[in-house]
Coordinates of C-alpha atoms in Angstrom, one line a residue:
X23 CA 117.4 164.7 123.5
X24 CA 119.1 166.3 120.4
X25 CA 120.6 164.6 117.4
X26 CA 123.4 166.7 115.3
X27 CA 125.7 165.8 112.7
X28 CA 128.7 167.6 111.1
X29 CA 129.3 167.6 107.4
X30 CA 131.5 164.3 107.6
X31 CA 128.6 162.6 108.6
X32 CA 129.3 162.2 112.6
X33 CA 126.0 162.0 114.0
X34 CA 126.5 163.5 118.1
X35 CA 123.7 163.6 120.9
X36 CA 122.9 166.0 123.3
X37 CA 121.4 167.3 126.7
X38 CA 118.6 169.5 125.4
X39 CA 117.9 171.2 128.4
X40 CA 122.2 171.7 129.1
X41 CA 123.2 171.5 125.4
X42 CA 126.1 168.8 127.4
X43 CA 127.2 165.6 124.5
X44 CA 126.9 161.9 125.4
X45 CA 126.8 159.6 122.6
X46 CA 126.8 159.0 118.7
X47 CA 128.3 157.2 115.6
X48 CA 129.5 158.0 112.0
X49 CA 127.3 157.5 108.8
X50 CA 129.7 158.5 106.4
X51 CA 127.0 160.9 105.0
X52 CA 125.5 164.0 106.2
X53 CA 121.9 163.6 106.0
X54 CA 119.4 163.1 108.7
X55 CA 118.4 160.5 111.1
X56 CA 114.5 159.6 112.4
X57 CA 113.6 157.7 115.4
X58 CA 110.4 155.5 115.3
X59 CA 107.3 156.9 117.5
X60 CA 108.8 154.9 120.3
X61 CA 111.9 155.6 120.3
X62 CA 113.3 152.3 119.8
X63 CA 114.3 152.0 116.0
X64 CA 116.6 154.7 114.9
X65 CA 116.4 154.8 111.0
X66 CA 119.9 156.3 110.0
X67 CA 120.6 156.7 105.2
X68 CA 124.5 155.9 105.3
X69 CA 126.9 155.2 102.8
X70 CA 126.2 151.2 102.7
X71 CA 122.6 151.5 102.5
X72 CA 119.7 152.6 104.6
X73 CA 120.5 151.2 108.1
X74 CA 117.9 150.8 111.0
X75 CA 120.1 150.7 114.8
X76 CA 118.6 150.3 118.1
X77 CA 117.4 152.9 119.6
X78 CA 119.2 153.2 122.9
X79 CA 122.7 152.1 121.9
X80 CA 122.6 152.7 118.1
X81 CA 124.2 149.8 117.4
X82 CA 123.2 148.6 113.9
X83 CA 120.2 146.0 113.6
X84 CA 119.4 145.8 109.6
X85 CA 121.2 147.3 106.1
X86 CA 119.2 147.6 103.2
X87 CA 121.5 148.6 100.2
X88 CA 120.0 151.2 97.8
X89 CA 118.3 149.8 94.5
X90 CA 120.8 149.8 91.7
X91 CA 118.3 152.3 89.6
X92 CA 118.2 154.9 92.3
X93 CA 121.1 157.4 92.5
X94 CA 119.6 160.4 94.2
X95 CA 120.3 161.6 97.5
X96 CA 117.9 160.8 100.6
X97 CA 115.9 164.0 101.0
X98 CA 113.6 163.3 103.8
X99 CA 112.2 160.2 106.2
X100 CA 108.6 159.4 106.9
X101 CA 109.0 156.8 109.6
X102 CA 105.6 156.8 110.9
X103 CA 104.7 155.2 107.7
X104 CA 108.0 153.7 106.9
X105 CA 109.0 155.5 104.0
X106 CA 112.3 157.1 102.7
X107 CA 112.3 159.8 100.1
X108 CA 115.0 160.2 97.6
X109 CA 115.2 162.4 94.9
X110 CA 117.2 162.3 91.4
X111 CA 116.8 166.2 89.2
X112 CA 113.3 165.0 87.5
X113 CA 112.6 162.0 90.1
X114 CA 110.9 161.0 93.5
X115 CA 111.5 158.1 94.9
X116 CA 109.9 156.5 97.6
X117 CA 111.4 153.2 98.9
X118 CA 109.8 150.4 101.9
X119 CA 112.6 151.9 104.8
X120 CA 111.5 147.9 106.5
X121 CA 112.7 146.4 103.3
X122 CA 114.5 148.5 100.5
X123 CA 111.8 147.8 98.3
X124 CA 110.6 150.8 95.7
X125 CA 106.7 151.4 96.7
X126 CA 106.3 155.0 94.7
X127 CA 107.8 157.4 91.6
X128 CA 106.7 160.7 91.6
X129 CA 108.2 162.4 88.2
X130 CA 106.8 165.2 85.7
X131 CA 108.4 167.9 87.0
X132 CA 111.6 170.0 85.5
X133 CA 113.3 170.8 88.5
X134 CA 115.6 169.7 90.9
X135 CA 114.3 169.0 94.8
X136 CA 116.6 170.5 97.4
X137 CA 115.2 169.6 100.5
X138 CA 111.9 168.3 101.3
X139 CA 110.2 167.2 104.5
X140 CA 106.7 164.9 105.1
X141 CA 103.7 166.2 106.8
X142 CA 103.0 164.4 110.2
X143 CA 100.0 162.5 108.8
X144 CA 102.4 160.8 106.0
X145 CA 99.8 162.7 103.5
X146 CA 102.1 165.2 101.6
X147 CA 105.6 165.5 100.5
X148 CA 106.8 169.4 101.3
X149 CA 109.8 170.3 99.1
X150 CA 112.0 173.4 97.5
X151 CA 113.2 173.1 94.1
X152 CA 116.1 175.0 92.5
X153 CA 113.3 176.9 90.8
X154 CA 113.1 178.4 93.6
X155 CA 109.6 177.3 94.3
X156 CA 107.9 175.5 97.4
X157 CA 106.0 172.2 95.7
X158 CA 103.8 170.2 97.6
X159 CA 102.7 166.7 96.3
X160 CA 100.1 163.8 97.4
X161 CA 101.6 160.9 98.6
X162 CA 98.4 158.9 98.1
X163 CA 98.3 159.3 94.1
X164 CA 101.8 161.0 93.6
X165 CA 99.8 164.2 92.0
X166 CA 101.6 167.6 92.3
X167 CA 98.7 169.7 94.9
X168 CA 100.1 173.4 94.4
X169 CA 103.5 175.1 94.0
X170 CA 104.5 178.5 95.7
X171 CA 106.7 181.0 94.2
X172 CA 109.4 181.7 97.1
X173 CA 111.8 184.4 95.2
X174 CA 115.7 184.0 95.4
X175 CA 116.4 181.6 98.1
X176 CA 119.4 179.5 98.9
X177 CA 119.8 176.2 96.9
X178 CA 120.2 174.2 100.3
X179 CA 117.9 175.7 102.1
X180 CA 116.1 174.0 105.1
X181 CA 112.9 173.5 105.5
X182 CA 110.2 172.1 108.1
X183 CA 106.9 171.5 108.6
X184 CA 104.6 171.6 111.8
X185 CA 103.3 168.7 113.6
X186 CA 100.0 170.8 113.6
X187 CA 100.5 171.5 109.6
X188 CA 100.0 175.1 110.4
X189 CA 103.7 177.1 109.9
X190 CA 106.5 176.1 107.2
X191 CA 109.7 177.2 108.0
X192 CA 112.7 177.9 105.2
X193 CA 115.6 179.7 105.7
X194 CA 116.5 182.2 103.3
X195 CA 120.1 182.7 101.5
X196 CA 120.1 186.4 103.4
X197 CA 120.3 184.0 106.6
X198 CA 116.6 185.1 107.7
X199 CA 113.8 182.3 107.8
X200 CA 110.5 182.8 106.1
X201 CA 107.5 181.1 108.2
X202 CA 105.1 180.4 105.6
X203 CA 101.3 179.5 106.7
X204 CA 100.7 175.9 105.9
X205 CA 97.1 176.4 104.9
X206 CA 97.7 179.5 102.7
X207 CA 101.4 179.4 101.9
X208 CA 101.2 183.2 102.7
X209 CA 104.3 184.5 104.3
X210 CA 103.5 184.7 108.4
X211 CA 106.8 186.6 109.1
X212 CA 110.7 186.5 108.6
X213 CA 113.3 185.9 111.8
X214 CA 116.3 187.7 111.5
X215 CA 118.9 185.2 112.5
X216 CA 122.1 184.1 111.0
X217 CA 123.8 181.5 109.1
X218 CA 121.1 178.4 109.6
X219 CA 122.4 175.3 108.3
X220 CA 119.3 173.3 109.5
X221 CA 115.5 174.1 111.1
X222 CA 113.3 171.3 113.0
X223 CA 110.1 171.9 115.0
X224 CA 109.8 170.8 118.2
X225 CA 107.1 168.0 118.4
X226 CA 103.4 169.1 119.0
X227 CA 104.3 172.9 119.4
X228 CA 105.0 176.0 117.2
X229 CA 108.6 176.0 118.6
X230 CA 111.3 176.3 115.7
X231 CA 114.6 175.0 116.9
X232 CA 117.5 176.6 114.3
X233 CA 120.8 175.1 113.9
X234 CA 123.6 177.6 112.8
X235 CA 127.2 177.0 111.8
X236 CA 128.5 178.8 115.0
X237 CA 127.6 175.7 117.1
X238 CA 125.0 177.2 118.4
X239 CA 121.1 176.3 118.5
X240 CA 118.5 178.6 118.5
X241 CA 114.5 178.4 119.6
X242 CA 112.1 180.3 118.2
X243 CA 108.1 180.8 118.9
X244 CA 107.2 181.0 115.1
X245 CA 103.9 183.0 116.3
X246 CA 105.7 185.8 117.7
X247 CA 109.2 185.5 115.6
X248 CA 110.8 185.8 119.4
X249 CA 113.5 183.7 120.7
X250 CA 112.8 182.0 123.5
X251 CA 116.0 179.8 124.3
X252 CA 119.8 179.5 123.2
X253 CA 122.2 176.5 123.4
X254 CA 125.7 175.7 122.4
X255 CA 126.7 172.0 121.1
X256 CA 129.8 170.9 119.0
X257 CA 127.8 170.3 116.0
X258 CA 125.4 172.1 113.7
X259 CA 124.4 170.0 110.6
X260 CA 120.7 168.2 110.5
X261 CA 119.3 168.9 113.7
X262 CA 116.8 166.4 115.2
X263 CA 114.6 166.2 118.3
X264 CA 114.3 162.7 118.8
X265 CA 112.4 163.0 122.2
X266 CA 109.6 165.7 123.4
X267 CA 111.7 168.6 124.9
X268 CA 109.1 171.5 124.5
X269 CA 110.3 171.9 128.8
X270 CA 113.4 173.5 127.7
X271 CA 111.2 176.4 126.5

């Protein structure tokens, strides 16, 4: 299964392997969803709060409304550890997703995250700042662990991270994507593609699935840079793969 949203916040759910829709709700916001491991708990940031729906009917199960001091946008979800990650310009904050309550402020920096993602192990927090530089912190001490310079890059770019930890993809304001080695942060390679509004790897493989505004997704072996599969959907904001659909490659 794939989850999409548009920019009004309808979230939409497809066939992977057919690309054919059959479900899905409105958040009011355009920002992205997580399932839990098991697929039964979708964890959805709205406009009332941070709202956890079943995960077969998405019907809504539990709202937690957004501390007062916190007015940043939700940047990233760490589910497995039930974390949410929002970010103010010189602020991280990390809030209980079960309960609303603030566990963790990451702060010190001068620069404004764009998008960030978690590593797989909850262990980092993988963002771009409008410094254009990739910045990876712990989330065990909230200590800053390296920076990157990435050059002139798009202000909303996307970004993701491998299950594996090994390949970091960001798309570029030139509509190319940079895959990045997650050990080294060296560049890998750049894929040529066009006008990617979102990026998401496929669980427990080096398969990059590419959203563009065209309606179209895209799947790409990050090892080789080649395509290896083409959809077309209704939607193209915030793609998810909310179940393990490495088959369709």
């Amino acid at each position: 299964v794939i989850s999409l949203s548009d920019t009004t916040g309808n979230k939409a759910f497809f066939n992977a392997r057919t690309g054919e829709l059959f479900g899905g709700f409105n958040s009011g916001i355009a920002v992205p969803m997580q399932w839990s491991p098991d697929n039964a708990r979708l964890y959805s940031p709205e406009r009332s709060g941070f709202v956890m729906r079943d995960g077969h009917n998405t019907e809504p199960l539990q709202t937690n409304v957004y501390p007062e001091e916190i007015r940043g946008d939700v940047k990233a979800t760490d589910v497995a550890n039930g974390r949410l990650v929002i970010a103010t310009e010189d602020t991280i904050w990390i809030l209980d997703y079960e309960t609303g309550e603030l566990t963790q402020t990451i702060t010190g920096f001068n620069s404004i995250v764009t998008t960030a993602e978690v590593t797989l192990d909850g262990q980092q927090l993988i963002a771009v700042t409008n410094d254009n530089r990739l910045r990876i912190w712990s989330l065990e001490n909230g200590l800053q662990m390296g920076e990157l310079e990435l050059g002139f890059i798009d202000p909303q770019a996307a970004i993701a991270v491998s299950d594996d930890g090994q390949f970091v993809a960001i798309s570029n304001r030139d509509t190319s994507i940079r895959v990045l080695s997650g050990e080294t942060g060296h560049t890998l390679r750049t894929i040529d593609t066009s006008q990617n509004s979102s990026l998401y790897f496929l669980p427990n493989t080096p398969i990059l699935a590419t959203a563009r505004n065209n309606n179209t997704l895209d799947f790409w072996d990050v090892r080789t840079g080649t395509r290896v599969e083409l959809l077309h959907t209704a939607y193209h904001h915030h793609l998810h793969i909310i179940a393990d659909v490495s088959s369709v490659v």
